[in-house]
Amino acid sequence: MQEAELEVWQSKQFKVLENALMDLIKSKSLESRTAKLRLQYTDYITTVKLFIFAERASNWFLHIDAMKRMINLLPATSYV
């Protein structure tokens, strides 16, 4: 990443926006079971896509991050 891109991700405005989005996701999950299911599904698909991208890009750090996120999925799939 370039220097300017890193500044955007670490800026205070981005953190405020990210926190607002996380609060919205939490509130929607508490309101509706269907919304909670769809948000979980989206998170799982994002994790798998991240893993595939890490494998194809041969990015070790991204691979480790994807594996950390996938550890939670293994008991649900009965591979443990």
mmCIF file of C-alpha atoms in Angstrom:
data_model
loop_
_atom_site.group_PDB
_atom_site.id
_atom_site.type_symbol
_atom_site.label_atom_id
_atom_site.label_comp_id
_atom_site.label_asym_id
_atom_site.label_seq_id
_atom_site.Cartn_x
_atom_site.Cartn_y
_atom_site.Cartn_z
ATOM 1 C CA MET A 1 0.000 0.000 0.000
ATOM 2 C CA GLN A 2 1.050 3.515 -0.584
ATOM 3 C CA GLU A 3 1.649 6.017 2.189
ATOM 4 C CA ALA A 4 -1.542 7.987 1.425
ATOM 5 C CA GLU A 5 -3.678 4.821 1.560
ATOM 6 C CA LEU A 6 -2.312 3.928 4.982
ATOM 7 C CA GLU A 7 -3.151 7.392 6.253
ATOM 8 C CA VAL A 8 -6.775 6.981 5.156
ATOM 9 C CA TRP A 9 -7.191 3.631 6.956
ATOM 10 C CA GLN A 10 -5.627 5.017 10.129
ATOM 11 C CA SER A 11 -7.419 8.363 10.119
ATOM 12 C CA LYS A 12 -9.775 9.382 12.915
ATOM 13 C CA GLN A 13 -12.684 9.899 10.503
ATOM 14 C CA PHE A 14 -12.344 6.356 9.174
ATOM 15 C CA LYS A 15 -12.321 4.928 12.704
ATOM 16 C CA VAL A 16 -15.490 6.891 13.561
ATOM 17 C CA LEU A 17 -17.185 5.574 10.409
ATOM 18 C CA GLU A 18 -16.035 2.031 11.137
ATOM 19 C CA ASN A 19 -17.364 2.201 14.704
ATOM 20 C CA ALA A 20 -20.707 3.565 13.486
ATOM 21 C CA LEU A 21 -20.989 0.710 10.989
ATOM 22 C CA MET A 22 -20.175 -1.889 13.659
ATOM 23 C CA ASP A 23 -22.812 -0.373 15.968
ATOM 24 C CA LEU A 24 -25.384 -0.551 13.165
ATOM 25 C CA ILE A 25 -24.534 -4.196 12.487
ATOM 26 C CA LYS A 26 -24.886 -5.042 16.187
ATOM 27 C CA SER A 27 -28.232 -3.277 16.481
ATOM 28 C CA LYS A 28 -29.615 -5.005 13.376
ATOM 29 C CA SER A 29 -28.433 -8.368 14.684
ATOM 30 C CA LEU A 30 -30.296 -7.804 17.936
ATOM 31 C CA GLU A 31 -33.483 -6.684 16.167
ATOM 32 C CA SER A 32 -33.929 -9.602 13.809
ATOM 33 C CA ARG A 33 -32.806 -13.226 13.712
ATOM 34 C CA THR A 34 -32.889 -13.130 9.918
ATOM 35 C CA ALA A 35 -30.607 -10.109 9.845
ATOM 36 C CA LYS A 36 -28.248 -11.831 12.271
ATOM 37 C CA LEU A 37 -28.138 -14.943 10.075
ATOM 38 C CA ARG A 38 -27.470 -12.937 6.920
ATOM 39 C CA LEU A 39 -24.739 -10.890 8.603
ATOM 40 C CA GLN A 40 -23.067 -14.062 9.889
ATOM 41 C CA TYR A 41 -23.255 -15.593 6.416
ATOM 42 C CA THR A 42 -21.704 -12.473 4.892
ATOM 43 C CA ASP A 43 -18.914 -12.595 7.461
ATOM 44 C CA TYR A 44 -18.233 -16.270 6.684
ATOM 45 C CA ILE A 45 -18.119 -15.656 2.943
ATOM 46 C CA THR A 46 -15.775 -12.700 3.478
ATOM 47 C CA THR A 47 -13.486 -14.916 5.544
ATOM 48 C CA VAL A 48 -13.343 -17.587 2.853
ATOM 49 C CA LYS A 49 -12.692 -14.980 0.161
ATOM 50 C CA LEU A 50 -9.885 -13.530 2.276
ATOM 51 C CA PHE A 51 -8.352 -16.991 2.640
ATOM 52 C CA ILE A 52 -8.526 -17.670 -1.106
ATOM 53 C CA PHE A 53 -6.985 -14.289 -1.883
ATOM 54 C CA ALA A 54 -4.175 -14.896 0.628
ATOM 55 C CA GLU A 55 -3.424 -18.274 -0.930
ATOM 56 C CA ARG A 56 -3.348 -16.923 -4.474
ATOM 57 C CA ALA A 57 -1.259 -13.891 -3.526
ATOM 58 C CA SER A 58 1.116 -15.976 -1.373
ATOM 59 C CA ASN A 59 0.697 -13.427 1.394
ATOM 60 C CA TRP A 60 1.743 -15.146 4.619
ATOM 61 C CA PHE A 61 0.437 -12.465 6.995
ATOM 62 C CA LEU A 62 -2.950 -12.372 5.289
ATOM 63 C CA HIS A 63 -3.012 -16.184 5.383
ATOM 64 C CA ILE A 64 -2.461 -16.137 9.162
ATOM 65 C CA ASP A 65 -5.206 -13.529 9.609
ATOM 66 C CA ALA A 66 -7.620 -15.599 7.518
ATOM 67 C CA MET A 67 -6.771 -18.729 9.506
ATOM 68 C CA LYS A 68 -7.439 -16.913 12.786
ATOM 69 C CA ARG A 69 -10.881 -15.995 11.496
ATOM 70 C CA MET A 70 -11.523 -19.525 10.171
ATOM 71 C CA ILE A 71 -10.739 -21.256 13.482
ATOM 72 C CA ASN A 72 -14.194 -20.212 14.721
ATOM 73 C CA LEU A 73 -15.828 -21.859 11.698
ATOM 74 C CA LEU A 74 -14.289 -25.316 12.143
ATOM 75 C CA PRO A 75 -16.474 -26.536 15.045
ATOM 76 C CA ALA A 76 -19.605 -25.504 13.151
ATOM 77 C CA THR A 77 -18.602 -27.661 10.172
ATOM 78 C CA SER A 78 -17.886 -30.778 12.298
ATOM 79 C CA TYR A 79 -14.255 -31.082 11.176
ATOM 80 C CA VAL A 80 -13.028 -31.040 14.767
#
